[in-house]
PDB file of C-alpha atoms in Angstrom:
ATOM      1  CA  UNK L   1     -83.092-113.849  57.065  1.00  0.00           C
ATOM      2  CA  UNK L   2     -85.234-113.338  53.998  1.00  0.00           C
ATOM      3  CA  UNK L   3     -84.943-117.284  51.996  1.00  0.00           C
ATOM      4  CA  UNK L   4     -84.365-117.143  48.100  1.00  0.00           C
ATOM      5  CA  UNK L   5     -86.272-120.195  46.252  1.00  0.00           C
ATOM      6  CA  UNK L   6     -85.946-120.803  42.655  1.00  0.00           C
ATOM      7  CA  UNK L   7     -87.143-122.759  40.271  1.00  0.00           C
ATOM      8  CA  UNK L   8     -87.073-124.995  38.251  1.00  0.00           C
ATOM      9  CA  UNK L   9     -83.656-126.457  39.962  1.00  0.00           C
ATOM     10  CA  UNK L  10     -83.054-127.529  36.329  1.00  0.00           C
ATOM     11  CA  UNK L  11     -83.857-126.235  32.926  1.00  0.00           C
ATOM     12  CA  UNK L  12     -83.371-128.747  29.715  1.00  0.00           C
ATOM     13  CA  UNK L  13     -83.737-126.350  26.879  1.00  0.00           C
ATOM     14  CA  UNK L  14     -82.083-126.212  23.090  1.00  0.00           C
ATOM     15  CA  UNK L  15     -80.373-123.214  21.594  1.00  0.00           C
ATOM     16  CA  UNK L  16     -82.972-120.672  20.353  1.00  0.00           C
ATOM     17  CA  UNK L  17     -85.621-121.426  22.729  1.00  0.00           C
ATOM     18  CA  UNK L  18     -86.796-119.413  25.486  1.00  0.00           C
ATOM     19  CA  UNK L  19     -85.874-119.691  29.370  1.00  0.00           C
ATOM     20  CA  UNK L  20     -88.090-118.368  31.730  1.00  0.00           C
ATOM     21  CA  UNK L  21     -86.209-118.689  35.554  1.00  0.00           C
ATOM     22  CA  UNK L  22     -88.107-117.706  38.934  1.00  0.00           C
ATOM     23  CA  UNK L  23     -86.844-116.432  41.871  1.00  0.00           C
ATOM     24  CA  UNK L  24     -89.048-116.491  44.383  1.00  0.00           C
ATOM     25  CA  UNK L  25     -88.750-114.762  48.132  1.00  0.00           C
ATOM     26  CA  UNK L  26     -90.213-115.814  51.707  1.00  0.00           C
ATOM     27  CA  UNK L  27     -90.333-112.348  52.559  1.00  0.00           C
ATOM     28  CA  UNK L  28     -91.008-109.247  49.897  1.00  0.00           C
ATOM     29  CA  UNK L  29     -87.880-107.637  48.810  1.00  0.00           C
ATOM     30  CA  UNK L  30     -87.265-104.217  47.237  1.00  0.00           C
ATOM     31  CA  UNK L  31     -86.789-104.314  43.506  1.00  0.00           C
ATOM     32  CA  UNK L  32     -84.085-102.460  44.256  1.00  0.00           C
ATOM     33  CA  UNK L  33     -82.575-105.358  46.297  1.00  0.00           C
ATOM     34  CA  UNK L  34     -82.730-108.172  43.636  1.00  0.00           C
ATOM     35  CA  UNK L  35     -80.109-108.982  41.327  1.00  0.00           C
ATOM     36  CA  UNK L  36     -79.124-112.238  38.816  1.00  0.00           C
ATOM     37  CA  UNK L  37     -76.136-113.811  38.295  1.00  0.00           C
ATOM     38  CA  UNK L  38     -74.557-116.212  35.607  1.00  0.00           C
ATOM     39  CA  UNK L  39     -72.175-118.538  36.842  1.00  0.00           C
ATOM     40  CA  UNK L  40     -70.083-121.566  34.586  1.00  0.00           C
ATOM     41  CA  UNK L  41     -67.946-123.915  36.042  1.00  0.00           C
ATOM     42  CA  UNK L  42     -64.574-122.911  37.562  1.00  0.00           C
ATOM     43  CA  UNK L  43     -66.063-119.177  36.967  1.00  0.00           C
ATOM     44  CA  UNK L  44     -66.731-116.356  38.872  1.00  0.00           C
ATOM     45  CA  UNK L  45     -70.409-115.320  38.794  1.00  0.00           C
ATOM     46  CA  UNK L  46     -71.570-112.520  36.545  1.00  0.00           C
ATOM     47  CA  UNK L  47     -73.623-110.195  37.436  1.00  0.00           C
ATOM     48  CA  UNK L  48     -76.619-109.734  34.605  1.00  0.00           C
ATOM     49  CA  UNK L  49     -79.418-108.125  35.525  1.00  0.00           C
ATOM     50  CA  UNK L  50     -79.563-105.622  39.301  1.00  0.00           C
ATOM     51  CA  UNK L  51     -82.475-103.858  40.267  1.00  0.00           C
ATOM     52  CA  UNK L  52     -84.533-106.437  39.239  1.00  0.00           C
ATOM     53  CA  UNK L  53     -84.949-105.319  35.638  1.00  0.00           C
ATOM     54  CA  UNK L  54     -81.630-103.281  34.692  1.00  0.00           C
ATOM     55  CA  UNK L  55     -78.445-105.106  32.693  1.00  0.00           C
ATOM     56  CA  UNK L  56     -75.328-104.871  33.442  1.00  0.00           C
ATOM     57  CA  UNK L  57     -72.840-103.393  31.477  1.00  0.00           C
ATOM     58  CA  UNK L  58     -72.031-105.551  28.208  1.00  0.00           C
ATOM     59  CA  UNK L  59     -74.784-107.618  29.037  1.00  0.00           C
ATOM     60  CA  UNK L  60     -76.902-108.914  25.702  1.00  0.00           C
ATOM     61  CA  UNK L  61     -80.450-107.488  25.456  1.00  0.00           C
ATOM     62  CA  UNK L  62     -81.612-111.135  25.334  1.00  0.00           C
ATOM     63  CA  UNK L  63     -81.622-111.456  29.010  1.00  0.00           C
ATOM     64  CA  UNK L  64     -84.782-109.745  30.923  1.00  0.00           C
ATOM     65  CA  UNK L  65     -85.779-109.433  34.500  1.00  0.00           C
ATOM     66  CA  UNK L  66     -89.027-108.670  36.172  1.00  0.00           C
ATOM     67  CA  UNK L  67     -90.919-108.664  39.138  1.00  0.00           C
ATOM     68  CA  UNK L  68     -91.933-107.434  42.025  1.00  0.00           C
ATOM     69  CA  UNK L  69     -92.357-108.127  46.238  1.00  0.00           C
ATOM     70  CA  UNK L  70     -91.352-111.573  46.266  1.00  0.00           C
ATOM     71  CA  UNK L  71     -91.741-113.112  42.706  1.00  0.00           C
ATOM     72  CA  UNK L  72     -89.206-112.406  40.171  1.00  0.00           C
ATOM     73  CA  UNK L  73     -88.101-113.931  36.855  1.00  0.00           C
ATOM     74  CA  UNK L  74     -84.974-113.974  34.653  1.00  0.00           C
ATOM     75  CA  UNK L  75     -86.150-114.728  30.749  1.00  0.00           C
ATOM     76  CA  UNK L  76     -83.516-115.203  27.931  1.00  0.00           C
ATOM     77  CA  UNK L  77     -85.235-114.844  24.636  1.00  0.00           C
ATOM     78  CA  UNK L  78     -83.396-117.026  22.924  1.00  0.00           C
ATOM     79  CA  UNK L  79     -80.465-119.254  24.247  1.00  0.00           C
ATOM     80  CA  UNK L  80     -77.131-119.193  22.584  1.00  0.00           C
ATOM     81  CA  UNK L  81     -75.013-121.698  23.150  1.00  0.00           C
ATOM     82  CA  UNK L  82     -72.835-119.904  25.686  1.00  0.00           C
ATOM     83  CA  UNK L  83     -75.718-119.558  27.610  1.00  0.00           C
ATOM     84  CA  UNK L  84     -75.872-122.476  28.986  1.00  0.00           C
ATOM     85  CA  UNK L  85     -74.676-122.239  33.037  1.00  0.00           C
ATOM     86  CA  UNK L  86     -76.198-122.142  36.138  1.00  0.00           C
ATOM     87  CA  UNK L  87     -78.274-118.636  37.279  1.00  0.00           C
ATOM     88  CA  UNK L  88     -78.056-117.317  40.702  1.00  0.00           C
ATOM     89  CA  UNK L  89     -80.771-114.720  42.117  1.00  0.00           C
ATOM     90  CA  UNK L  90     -79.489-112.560  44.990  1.00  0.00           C
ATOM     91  CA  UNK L  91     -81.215-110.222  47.200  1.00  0.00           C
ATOM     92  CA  UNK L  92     -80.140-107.169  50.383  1.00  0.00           C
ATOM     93  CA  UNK L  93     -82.007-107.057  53.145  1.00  0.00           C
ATOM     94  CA  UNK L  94     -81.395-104.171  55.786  1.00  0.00           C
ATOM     95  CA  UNK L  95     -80.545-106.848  58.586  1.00  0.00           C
ATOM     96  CA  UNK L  96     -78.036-106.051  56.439  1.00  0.00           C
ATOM     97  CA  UNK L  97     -77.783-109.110  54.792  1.00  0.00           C
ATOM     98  CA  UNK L  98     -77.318-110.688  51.297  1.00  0.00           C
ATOM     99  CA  UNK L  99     -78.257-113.607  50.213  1.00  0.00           C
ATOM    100  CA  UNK L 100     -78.503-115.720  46.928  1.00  0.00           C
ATOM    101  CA  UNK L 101     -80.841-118.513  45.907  1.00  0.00           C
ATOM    102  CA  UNK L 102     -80.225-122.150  45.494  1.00  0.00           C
ATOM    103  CA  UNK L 103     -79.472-121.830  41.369  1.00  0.00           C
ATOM    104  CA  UNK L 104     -80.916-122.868  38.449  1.00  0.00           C
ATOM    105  CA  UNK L 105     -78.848-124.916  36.161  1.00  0.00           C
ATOM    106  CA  UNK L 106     -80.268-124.275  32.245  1.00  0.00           C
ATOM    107  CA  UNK L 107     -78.702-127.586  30.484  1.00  0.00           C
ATOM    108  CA  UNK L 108     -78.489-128.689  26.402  1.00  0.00           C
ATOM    109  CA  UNK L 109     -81.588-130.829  25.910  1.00  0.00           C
TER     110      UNK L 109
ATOM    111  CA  UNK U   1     -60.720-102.109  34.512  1.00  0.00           C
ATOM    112  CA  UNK U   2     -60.843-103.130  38.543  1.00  0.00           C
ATOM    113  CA  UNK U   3     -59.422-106.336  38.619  1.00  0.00           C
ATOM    114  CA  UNK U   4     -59.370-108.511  42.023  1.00  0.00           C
ATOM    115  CA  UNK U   5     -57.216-111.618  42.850  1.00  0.00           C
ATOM    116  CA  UNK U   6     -57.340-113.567  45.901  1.00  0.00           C
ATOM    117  CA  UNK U   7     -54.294-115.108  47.770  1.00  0.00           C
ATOM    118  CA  UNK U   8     -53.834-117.114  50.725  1.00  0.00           C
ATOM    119  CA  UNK U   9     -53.370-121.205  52.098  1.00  0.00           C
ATOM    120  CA  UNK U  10     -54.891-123.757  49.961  1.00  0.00           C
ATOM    121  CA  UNK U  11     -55.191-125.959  52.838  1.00  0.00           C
ATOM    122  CA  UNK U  12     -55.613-125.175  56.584  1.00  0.00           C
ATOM    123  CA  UNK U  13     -56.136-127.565  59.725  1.00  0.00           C
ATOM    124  CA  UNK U  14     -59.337-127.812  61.759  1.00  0.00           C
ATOM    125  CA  UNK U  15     -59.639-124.970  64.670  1.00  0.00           C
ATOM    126  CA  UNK U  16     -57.142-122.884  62.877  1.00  0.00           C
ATOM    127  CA  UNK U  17     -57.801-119.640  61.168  1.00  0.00           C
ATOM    128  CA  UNK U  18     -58.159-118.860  57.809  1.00  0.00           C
ATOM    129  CA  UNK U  19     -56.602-115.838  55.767  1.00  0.00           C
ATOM    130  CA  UNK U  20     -57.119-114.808  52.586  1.00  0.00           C
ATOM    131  CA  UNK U  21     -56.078-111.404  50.830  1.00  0.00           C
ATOM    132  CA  UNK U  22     -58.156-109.918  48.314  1.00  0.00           C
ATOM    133  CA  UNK U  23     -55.520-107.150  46.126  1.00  0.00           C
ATOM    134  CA  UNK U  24     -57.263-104.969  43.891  1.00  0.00           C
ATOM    135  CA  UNK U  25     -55.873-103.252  40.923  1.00  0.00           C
ATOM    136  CA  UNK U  26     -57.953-100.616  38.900  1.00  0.00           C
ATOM    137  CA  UNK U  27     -59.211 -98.956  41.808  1.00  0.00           C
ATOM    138  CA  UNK U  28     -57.929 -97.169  44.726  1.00  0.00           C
ATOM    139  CA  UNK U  29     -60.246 -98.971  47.333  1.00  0.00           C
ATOM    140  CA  UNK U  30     -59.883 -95.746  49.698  1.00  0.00           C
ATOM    141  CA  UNK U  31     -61.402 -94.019  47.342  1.00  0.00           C
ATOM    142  CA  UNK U  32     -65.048 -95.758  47.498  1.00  0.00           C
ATOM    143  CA  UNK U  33     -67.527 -98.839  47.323  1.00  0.00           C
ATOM    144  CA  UNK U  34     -67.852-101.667  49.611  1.00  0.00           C
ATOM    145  CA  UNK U  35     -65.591-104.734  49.008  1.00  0.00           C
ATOM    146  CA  UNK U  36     -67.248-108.087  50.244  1.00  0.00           C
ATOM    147  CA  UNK U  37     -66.463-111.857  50.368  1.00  0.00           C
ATOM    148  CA  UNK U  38     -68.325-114.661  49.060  1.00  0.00           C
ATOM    149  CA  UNK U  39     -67.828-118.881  48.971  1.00  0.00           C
ATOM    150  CA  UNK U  40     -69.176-121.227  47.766  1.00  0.00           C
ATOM    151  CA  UNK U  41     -68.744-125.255  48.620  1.00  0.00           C
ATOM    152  CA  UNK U  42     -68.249-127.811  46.418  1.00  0.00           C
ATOM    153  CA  UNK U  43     -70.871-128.413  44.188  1.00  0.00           C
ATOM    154  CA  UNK U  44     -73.304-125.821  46.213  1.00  0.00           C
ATOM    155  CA  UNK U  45     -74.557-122.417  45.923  1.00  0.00           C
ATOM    156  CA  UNK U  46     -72.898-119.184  47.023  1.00  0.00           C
ATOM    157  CA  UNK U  47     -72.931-117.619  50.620  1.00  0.00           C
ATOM    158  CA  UNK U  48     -72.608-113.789  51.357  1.00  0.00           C
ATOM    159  CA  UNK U  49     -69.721-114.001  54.459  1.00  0.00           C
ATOM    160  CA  UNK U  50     -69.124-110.117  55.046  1.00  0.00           C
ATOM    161  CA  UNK U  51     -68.140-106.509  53.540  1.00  0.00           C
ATOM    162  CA  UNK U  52     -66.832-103.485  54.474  1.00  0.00           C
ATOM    163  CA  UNK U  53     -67.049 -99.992  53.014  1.00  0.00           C
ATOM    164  CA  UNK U  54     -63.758 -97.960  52.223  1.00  0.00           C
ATOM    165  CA  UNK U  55     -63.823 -96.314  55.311  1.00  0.00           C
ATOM    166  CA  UNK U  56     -63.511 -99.594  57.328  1.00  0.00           C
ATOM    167  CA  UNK U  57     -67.202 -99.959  58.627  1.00  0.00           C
ATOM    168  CA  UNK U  58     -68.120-103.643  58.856  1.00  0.00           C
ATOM    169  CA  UNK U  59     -70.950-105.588  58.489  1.00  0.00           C
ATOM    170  CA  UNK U  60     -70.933-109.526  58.469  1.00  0.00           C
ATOM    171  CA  UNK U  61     -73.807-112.470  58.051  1.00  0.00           C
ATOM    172  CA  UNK U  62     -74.768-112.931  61.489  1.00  0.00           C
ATOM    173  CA  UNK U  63     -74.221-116.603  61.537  1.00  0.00           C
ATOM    174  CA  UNK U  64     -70.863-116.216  61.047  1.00  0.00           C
ATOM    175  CA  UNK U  65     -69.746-113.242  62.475  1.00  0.00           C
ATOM    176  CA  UNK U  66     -68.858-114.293  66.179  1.00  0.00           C
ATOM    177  CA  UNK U  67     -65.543-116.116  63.868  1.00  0.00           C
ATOM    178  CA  UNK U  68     -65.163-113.643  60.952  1.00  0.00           C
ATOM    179  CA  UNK U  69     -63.156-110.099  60.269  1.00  0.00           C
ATOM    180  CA  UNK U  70     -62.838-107.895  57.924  1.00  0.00           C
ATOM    181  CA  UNK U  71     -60.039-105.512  57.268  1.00  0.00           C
ATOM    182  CA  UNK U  72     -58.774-102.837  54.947  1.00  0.00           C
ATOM    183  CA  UNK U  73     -55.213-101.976  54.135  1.00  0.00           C
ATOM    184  CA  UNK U  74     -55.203 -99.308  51.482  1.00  0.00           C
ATOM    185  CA  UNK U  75     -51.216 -98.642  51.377  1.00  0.00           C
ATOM    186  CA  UNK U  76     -51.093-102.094  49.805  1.00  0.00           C
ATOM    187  CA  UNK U  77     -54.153-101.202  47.792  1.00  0.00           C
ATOM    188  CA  UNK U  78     -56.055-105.144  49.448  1.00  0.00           C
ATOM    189  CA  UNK U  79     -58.296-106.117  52.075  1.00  0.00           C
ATOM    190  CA  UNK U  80     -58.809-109.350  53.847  1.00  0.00           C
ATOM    191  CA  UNK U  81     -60.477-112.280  55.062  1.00  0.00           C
ATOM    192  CA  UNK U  82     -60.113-113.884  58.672  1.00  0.00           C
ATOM    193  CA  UNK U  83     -62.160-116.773  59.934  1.00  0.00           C
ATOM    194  CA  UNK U  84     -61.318-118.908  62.723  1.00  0.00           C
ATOM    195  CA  UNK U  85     -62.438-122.323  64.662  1.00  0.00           C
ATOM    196  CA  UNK U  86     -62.742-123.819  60.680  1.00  0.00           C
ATOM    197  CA  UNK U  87     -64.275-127.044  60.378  1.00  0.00           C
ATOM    198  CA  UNK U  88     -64.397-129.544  57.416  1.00  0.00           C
ATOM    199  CA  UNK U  89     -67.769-126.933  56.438  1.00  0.00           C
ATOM    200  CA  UNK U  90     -65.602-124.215  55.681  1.00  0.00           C
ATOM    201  CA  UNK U  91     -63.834-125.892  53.105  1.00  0.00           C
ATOM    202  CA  UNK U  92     -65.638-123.797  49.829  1.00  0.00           C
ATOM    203  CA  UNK U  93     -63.999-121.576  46.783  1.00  0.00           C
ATOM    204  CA  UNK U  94     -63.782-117.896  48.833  1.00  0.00           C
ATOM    205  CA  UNK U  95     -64.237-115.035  46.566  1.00  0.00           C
ATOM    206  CA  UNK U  96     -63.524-110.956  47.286  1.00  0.00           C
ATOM    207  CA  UNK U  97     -65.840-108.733  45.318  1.00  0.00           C
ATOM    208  CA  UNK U  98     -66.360-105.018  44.899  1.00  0.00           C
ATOM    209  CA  UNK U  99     -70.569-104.311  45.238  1.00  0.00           C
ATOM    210  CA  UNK U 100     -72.406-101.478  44.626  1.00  0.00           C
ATOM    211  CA  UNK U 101     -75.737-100.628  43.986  1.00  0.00           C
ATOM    212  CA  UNK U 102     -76.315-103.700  46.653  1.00  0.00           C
ATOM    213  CA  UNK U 103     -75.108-105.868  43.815  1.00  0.00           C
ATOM    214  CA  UNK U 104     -71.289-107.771  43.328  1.00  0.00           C
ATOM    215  CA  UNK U 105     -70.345-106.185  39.855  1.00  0.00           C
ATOM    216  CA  UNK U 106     -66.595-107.218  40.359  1.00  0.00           C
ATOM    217  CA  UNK U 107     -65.489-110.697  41.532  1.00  0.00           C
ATOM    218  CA  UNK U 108     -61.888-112.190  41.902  1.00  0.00           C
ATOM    219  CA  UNK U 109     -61.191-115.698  40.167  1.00  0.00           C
ATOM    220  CA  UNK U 110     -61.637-117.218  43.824  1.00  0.00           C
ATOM    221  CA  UNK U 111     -59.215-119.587  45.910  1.00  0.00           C
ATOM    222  CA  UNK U 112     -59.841-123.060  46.713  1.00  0.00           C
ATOM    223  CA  UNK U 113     -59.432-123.516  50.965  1.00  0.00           C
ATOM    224  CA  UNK U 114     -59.844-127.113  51.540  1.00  0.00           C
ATOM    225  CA  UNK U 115     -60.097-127.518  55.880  1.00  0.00           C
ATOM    226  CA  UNK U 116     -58.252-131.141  56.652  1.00  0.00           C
ATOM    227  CA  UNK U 117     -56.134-132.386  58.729  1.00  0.00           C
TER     228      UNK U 117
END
């Protein structure tokens, strides 16, 4: 089973500044595995970014994603203030498997 | 707009078996995608539990899958969740989700199972 680590497990930030969020693997995964996830509380996740670097429908061009092999990254440009939630990374192996990452919870400084 | 909703027992006894309904409006699940389900514990992250395509292939997360099935009914336009031999670390929000492109793009609101006696 391929692990999912990421970092940091929490992100104080104010609105307007950048978050950068890592994702990293204990195994290299395809980019075309790797997908990130918003989730707030008593929410379903939402999907944001698949394929490591494509957004989801209705998704804001603010959010990014990178990477490749086993290091990948989730960057908003600028938080709003409904950004603020925790981010899940989430990868498919061909076991087949999925699974996500611990979370990162990006809090109001 | 596909639109899922689970159903099922908000509370279930130790060494019973769970089952949850995911029904899916917006789609005709016969017609394509895989549907999958998803919890996640109190307070903790999520954990893939199993999916199956619209044909009725399986697949399931191998720690689990000696106690987990999958099915499809596509008269009633749902599919569902079984797990059995539940302990107290079952007890988790379940979702149902539609994924393609090896990512969950729909998700249901999810159901609270609490596992107590």
């Amino acid at each position: 089973e391929i692990v999912l680590t990421q970092s940091p497990g929490t992100l104080s930030l104010s609105p307007g500044e950048r978050a950068t969020l890592s994702c990293r693997a204990s195994q290299s995964v395809s980019s075309s595995y790797l997908a990130w996830y918003q989730q707030k509380p008593g929410q379903a996740p939402r999907l944001l970014i698949y394929a490591a670097s494509i957004r989801a429908t209705g998704i804001p061009d603010r959010f990014s994603g990178s990477g490749s092999g086993t290091d990948f990254t989730l960057t908003i440009s600028r938080l709003e203030p409904e950004d603020f939630a925790v981010y899940y990374c989430q990868q498919y192996d061909s076991s087949p498997e999925f699974t996500f990452g611990p979370g990162t919870k990006v809090d109001i400084k | 707009q596909v639109q899922l909703q689970e159903s099922g027992p908000g509370l279930v006894k130790p060494s019973e078996t769970l089952s949850l309904t995911c029904t899916v409006s917006g789609f005709s699940i016969g017609s394509g995608y895989y549907w999958g389900w998803i919890r996640q514990p109190p307070g903790k992250g999520l954990e893939w539990i199993g999916s199956l395509y619209h044909s009725g292939s399986t697949y399931y997360k191998a720690s689990l899958s000696s106690r987990v099935t999958i099915s499809l009914d596509t008269s009633k336009n749902h599919f569902s969740l079984m797990l059995s031999s539940l302990t107290a670390a079952d007890t988790a929000v379940y979702f149902c989700a539609r994924h393609r492109d090896y990512t969950f793009d729909y998700w249901g609101q999810g159901a609270l199972v609490t596992v107590s006696s």
